Coordinates of N, CA and C in Angstrom, one line a residue:
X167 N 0.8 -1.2 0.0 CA 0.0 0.0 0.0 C 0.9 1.2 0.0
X168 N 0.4 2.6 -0.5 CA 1.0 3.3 -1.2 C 0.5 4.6 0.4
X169 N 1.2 5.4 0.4 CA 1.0 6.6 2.0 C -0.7 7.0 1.9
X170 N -1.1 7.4 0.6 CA -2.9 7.3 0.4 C -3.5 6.2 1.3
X171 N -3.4 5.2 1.0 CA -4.1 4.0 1.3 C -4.1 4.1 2.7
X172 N -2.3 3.6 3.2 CA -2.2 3.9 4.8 C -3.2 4.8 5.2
X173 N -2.8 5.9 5.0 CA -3.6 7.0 5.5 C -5.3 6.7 5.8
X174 N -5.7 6.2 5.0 CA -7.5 5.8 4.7 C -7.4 5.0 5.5
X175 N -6.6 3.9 5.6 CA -6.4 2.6 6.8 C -6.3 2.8 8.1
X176 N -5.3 3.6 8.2 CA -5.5 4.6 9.2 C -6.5 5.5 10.4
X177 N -7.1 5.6 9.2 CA -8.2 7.3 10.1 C -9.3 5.9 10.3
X178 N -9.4 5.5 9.3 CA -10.5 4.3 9.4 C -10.3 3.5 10.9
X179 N -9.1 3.1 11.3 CA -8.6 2.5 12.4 C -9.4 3.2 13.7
X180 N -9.0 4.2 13.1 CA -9.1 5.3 14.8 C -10.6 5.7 14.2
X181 N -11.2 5.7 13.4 CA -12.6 6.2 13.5 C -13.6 5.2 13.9
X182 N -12.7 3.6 14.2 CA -13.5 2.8 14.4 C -13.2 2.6 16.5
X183 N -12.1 3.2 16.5 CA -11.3 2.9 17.8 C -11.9 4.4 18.2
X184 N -11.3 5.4 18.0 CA -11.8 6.6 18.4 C -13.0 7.5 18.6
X185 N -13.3 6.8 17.1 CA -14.2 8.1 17.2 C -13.9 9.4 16.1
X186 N -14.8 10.2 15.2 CA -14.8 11.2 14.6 C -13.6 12.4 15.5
X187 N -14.9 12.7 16.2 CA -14.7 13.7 17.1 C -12.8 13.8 18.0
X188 N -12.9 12.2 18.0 CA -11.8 12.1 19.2 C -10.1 12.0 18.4
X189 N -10.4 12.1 16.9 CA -9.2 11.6 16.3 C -8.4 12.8 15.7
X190 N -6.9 12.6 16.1 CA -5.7 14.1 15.8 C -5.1 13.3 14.6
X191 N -4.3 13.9 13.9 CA -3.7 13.8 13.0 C -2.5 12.9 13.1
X192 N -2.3 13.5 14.5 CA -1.2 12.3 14.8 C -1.8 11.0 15.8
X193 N -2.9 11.3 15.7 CA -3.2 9.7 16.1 C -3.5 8.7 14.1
X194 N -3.6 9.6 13.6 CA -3.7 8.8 12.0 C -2.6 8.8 11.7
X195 N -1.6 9.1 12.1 CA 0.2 9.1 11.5 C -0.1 7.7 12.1
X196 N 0.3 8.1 13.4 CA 0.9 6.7 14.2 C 0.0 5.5 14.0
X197 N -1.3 5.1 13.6 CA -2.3 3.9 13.4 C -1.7 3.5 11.8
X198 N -1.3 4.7 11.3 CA -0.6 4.7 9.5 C 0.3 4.2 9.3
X199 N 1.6 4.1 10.1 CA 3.2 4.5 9.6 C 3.3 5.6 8.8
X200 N 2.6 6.6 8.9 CA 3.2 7.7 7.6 C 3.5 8.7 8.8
X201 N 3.8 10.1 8.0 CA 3.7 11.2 8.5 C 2.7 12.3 8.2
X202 N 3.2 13.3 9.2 CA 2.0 14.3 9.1 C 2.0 15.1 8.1
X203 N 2.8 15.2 7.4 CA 2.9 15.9 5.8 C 2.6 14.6 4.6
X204 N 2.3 13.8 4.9 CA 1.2 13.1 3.9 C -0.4 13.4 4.1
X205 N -0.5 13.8 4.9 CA -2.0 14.2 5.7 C -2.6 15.4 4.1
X206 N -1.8 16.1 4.7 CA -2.0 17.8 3.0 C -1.6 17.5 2.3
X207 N -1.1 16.4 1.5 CA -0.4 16.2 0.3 C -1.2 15.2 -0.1
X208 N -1.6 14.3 0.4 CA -2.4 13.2 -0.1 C -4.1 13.8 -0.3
X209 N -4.7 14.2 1.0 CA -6.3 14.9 1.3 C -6.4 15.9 1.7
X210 N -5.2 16.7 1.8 CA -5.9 18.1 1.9 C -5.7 18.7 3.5
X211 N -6.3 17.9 4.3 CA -6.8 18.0 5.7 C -7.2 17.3 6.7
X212 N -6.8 17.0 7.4 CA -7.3 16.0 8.7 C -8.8 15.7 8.5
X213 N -9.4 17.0 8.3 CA -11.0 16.7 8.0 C -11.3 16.3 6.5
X214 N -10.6 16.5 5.9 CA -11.1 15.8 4.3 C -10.6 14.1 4.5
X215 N -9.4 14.2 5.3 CA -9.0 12.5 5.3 C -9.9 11.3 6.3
X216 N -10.7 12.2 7.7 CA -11.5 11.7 8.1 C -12.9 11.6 7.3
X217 N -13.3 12.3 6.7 CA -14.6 12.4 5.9 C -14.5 11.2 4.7
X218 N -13.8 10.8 4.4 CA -12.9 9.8 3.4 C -13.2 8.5 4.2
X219 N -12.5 8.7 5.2 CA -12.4 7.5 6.0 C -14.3 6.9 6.6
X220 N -14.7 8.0 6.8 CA -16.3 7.8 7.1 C -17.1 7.1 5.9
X221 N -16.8 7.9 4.8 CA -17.5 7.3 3.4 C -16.9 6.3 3.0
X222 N -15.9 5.8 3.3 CA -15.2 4.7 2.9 C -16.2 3.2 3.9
X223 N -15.8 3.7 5.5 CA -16.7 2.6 6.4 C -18.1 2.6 6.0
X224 N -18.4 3.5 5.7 CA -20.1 3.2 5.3 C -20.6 2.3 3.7
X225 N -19.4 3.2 2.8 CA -19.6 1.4 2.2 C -19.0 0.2 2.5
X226 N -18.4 -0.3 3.5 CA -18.3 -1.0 4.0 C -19.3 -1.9 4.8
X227 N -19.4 -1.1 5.1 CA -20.8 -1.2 6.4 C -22.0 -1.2 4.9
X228 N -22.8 -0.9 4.1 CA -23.3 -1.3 3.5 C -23.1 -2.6 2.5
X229 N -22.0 -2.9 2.5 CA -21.8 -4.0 1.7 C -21.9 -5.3 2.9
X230 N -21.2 -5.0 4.2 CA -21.6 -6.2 5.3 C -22.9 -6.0 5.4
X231 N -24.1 -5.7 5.5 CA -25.1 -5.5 5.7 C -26.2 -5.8 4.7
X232 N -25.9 -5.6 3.4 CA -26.4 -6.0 2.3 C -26.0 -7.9 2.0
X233 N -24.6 -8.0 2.6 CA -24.4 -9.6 2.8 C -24.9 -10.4 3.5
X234 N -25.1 -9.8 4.4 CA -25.6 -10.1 5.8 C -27.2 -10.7 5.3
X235 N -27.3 -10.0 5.0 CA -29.0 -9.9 4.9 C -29.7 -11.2 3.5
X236 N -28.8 -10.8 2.3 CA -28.9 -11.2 1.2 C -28.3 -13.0 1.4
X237 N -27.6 -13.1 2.3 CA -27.4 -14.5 2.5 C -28.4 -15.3 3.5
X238 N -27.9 -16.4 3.1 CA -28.7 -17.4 4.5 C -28.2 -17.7 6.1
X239 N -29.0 -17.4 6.8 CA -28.3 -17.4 8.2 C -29.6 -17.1 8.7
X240 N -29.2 -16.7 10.5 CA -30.3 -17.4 11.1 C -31.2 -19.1 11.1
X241 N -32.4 -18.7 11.9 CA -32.5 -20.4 11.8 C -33.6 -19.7 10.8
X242 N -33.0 -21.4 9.5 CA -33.5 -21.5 8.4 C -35.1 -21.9 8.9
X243 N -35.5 -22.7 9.9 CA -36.8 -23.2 10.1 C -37.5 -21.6 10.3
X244 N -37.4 -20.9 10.7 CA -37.8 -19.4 11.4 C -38.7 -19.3 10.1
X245 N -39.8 -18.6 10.5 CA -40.4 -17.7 9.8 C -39.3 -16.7 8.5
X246 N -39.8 -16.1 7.3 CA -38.8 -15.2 7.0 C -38.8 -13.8 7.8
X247 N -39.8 -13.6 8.3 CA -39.9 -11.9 8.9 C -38.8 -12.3 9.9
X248 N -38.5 -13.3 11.0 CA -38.0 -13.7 11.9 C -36.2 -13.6 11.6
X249 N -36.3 -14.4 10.2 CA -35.0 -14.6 9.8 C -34.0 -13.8 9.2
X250 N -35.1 -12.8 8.7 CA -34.8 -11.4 7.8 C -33.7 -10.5 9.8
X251 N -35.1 -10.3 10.8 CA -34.5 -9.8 11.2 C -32.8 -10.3 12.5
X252 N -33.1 -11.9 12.6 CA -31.9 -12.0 13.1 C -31.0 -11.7 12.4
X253 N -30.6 -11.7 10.9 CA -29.8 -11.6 10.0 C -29.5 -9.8 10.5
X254 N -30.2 -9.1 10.5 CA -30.1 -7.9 10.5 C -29.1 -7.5 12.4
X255 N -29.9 -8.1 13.4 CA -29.4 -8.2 14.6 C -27.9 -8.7 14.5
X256 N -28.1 -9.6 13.9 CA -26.5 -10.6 13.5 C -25.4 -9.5 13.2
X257 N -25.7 -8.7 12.2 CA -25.2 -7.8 11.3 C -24.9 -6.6 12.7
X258 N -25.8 -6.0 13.6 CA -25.0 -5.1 13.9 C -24.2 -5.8 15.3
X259 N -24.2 -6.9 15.5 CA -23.1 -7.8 16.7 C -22.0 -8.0 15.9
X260 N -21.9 -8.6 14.6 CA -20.6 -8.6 14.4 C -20.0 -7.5 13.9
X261 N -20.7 -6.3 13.2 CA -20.1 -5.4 12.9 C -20.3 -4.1 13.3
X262 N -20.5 -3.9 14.7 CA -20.5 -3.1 15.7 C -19.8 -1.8 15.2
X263 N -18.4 -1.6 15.1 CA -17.7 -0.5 14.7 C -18.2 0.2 13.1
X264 N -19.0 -0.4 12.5 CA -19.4 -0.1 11.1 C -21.0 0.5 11.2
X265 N -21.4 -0.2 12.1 CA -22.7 0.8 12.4 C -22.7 2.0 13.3
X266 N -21.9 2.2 14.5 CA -21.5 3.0 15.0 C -21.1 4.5 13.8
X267 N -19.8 4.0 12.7 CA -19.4 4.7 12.0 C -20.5 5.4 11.3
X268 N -21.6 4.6 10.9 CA -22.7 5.0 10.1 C -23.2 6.3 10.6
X269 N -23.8 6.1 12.5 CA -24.2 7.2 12.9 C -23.5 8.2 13.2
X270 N -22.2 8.3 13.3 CA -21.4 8.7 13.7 C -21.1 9.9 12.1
X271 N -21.1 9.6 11.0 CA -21.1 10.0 9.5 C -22.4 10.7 10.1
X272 N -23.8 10.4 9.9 CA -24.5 11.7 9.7 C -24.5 12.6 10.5
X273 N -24.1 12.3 11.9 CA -24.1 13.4 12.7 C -23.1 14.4 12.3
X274 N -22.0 13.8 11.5 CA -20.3 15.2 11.0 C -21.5 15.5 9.6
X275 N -22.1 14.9 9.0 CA -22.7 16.0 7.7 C -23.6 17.0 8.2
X276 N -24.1 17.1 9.2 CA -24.4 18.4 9.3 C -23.5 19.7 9.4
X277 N -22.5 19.1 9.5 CA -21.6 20.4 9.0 C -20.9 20.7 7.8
X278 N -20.8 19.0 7.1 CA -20.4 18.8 5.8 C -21.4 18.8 4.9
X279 N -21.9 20.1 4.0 CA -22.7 19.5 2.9 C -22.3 18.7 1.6
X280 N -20.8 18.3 1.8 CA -20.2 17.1 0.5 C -20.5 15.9 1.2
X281 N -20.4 15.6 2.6 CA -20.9 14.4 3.2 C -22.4 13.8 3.8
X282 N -22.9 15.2 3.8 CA -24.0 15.4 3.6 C -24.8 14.5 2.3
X283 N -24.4 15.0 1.3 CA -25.1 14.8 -0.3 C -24.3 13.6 -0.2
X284 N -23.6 12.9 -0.1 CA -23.0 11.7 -0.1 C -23.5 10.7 0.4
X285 N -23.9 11.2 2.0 CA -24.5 10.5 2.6 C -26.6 10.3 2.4
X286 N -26.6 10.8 1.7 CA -28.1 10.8 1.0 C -28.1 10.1 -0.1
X287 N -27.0 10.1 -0.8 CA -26.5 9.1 -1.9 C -27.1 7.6 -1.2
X288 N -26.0 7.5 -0.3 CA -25.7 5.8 -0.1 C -27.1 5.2 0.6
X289 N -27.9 6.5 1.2 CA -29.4 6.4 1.9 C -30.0 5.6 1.0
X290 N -30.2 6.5 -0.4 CA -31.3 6.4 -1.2 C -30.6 4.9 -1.8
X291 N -29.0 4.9 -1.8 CA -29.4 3.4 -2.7 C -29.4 2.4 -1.5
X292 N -29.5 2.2 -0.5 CA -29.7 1.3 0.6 C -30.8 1.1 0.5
X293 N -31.8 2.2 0.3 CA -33.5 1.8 0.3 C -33.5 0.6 -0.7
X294 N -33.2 1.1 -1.7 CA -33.5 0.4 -3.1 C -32.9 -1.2 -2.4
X295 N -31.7 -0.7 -1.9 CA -30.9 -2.6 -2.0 C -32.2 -2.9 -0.9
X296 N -32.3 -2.6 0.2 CA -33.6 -3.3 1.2 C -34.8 -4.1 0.2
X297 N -35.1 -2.4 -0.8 CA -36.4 -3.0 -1.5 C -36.2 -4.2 -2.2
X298 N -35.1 -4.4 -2.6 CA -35.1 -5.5 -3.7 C -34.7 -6.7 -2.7
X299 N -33.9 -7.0 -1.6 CA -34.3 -8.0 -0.7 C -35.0 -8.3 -0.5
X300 N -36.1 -7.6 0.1 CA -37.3 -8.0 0.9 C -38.2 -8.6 -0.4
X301 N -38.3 -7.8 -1.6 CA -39.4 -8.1 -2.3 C -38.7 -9.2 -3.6
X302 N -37.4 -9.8 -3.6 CA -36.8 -11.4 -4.0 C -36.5 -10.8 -5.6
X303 N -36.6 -9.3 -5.8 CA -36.4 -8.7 -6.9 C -35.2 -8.1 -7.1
X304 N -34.0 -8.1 -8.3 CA -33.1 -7.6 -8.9 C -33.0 -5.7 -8.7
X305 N -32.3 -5.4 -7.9 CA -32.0 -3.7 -7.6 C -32.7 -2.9 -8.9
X306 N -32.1 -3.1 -10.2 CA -32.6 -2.4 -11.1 C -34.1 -2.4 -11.7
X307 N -35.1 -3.8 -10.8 CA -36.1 -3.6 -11.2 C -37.5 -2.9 -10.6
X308 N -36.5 -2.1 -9.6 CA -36.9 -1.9 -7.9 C -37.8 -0.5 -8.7
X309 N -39.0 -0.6 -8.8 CA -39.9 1.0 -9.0 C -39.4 2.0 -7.9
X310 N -39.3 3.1 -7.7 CA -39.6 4.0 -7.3 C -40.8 4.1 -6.1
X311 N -41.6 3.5 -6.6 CA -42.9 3.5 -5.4 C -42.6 2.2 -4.1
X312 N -41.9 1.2 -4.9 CA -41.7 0.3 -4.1 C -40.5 1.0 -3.1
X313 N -39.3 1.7 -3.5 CA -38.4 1.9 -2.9 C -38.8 3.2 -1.6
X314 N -39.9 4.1 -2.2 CA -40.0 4.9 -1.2 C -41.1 4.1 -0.2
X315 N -42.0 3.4 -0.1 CA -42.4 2.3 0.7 C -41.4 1.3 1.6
X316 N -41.7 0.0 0.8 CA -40.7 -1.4 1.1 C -39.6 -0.8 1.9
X317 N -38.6 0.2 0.8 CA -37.8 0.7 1.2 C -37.3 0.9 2.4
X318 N -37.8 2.2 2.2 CA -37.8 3.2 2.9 C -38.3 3.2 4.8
X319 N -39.3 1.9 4.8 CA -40.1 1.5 5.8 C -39.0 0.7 6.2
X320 N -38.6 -0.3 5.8 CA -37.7 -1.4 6.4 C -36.4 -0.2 6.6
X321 N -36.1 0.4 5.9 CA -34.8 1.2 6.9 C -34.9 2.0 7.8
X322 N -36.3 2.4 7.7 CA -36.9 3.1 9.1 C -36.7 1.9 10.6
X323 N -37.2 1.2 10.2 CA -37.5 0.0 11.1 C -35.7 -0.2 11.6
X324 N -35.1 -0.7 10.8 CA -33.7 -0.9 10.6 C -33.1 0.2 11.8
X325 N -33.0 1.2 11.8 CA -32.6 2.7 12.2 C -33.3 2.3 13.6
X326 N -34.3 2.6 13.8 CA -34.5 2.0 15.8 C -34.0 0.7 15.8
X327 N -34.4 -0.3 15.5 CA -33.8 -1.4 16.2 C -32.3 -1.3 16.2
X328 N -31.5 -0.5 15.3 CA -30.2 -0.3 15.6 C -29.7 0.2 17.1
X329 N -30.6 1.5 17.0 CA -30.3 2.3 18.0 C -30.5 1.8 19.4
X330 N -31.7 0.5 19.4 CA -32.0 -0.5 20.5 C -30.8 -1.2 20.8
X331 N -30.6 -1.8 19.7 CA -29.5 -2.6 20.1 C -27.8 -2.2 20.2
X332 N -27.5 -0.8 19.9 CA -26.6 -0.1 20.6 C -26.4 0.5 21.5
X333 N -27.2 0.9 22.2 CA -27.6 1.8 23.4 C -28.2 0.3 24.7
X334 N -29.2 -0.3 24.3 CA -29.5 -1.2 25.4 C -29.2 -2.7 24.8
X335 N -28.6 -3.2 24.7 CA -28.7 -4.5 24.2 C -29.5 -5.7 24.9
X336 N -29.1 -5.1 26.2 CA -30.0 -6.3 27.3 C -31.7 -6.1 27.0
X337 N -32.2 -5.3 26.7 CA -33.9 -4.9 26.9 C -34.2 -5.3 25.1
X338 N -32.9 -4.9 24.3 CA -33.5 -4.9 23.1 C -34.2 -5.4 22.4
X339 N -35.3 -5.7 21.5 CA -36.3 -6.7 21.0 C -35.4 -7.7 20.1
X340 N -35.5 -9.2 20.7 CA -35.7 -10.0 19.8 C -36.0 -10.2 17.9
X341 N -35.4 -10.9 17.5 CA -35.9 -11.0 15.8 C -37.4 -11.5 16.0
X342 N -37.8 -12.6 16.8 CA -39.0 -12.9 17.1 C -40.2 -11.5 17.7
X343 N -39.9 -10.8 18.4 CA -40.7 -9.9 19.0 C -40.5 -8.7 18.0
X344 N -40.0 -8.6 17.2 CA -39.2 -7.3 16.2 C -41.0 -7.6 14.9
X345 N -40.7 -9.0 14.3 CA -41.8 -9.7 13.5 C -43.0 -9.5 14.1
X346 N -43.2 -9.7 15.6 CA -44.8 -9.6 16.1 C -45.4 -8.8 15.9
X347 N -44.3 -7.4 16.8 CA -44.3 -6.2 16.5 C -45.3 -5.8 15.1
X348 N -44.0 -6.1 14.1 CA -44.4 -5.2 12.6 C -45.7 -6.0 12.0
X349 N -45.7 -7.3 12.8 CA -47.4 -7.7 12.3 C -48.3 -6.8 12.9
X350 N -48.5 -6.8 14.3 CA -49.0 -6.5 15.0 C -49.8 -5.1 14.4
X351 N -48.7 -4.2 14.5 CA -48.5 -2.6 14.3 C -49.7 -2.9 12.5
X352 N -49.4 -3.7 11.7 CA -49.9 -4.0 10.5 C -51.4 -4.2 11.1
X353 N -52.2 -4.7 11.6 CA -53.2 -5.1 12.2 C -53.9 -4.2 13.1
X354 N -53.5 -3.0 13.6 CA -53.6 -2.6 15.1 C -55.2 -1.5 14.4
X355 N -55.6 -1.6 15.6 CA -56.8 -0.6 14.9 C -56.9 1.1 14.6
X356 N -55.7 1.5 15.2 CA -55.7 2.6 14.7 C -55.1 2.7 13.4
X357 N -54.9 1.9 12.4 CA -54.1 1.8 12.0 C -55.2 1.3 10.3
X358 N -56.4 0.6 10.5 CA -57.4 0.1 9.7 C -58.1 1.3 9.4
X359 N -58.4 1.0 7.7 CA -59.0 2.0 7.4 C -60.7 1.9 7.7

């Protein structure tokens, strides 16, 4: 690997160990082997090299999570709403530091409108990749109406149970009680037209 790469290897390290907020320049030298004058010569800026390193873990984290999901695991006997969601639970235990990064990315684009619009990017195609899991259909044949629904709903859904299961893990809902739930809520009578 070439001082660029390091560098991304690097900030990525400490953004997964540190933290946005908590990472110096010279904590990305030293996680790197480079120096601090590759920092402006390769990105510019501690903050362009971290912003790099954020959009970098998030497709990362999209791609484990798109795997995660799109493969088989959990128990095969399970219901699929059941299975869909331990796959998803699965997804943020083993890759804890990549969902962290995720939230950790939109809270810095509020001050970044390039990571901002970046981060809207990888939103809108995550819906579409959801839509086209859930509904056993190829990304490209994913309508529009289905993506802001199917979508858009299962990443909503996706987004709390994350936050459950980062914040409380011991209280968090089950794949089983997650399914009852979204039947339930499907059925509930405020809810019937």
């Amino acid at each position: 690997m070439g001082h660029r790469a390091d560098l991304l290897a690097g900030a990525k390290r400490c953004l997964f160990e540190k933290g946005y907020a908590r990472t110096t320049a010279r904590d990305i030298v030293a996680a790197s082997g480079t120096n601090l004058g590759s920092i402006g010569y390769h990105y510019g800026s501690t903050q362009a090299l971290m912003q790099a390193a954020m959009l970098s873990a998030i497709e990362d984290w999209g791609d484990a999570v798109g795997l995660a999901l799109a493969t088989a695991g959990g128990d095969e006997s399970a219901d699929p709403l059941v299975r869909y969601w331990q796959r998803v639970i699965g997804s943020i235990l083993s890759h804890r530091e990549l969902w962290l990064a995720s939230i950790e990315a939109m809270l810095q684009s509020e001050h970044s409108p390039e990571l901002k619009a970046q981060l809207a990017e990888g939103i809108e195609q995550g819906r579409r990749g959801l839509a086209a899991i859930l509904t056993g259909r190829e990304e490209e044949t994913i309508d529009e109406q289905t993506v802001r629904t199917t979508g858009a709903v299962a990443m909503a859904l996706m987004s709390g149970v994350l936050t459950q299961w980062l914040t409380d893990p011991a209280r968090a809902p089950s794949a089983e009680q997650i399914a009852a739930g979204v039947r339930a809520l499907s059925l509930a009578p405020g809810f019937q037209q």
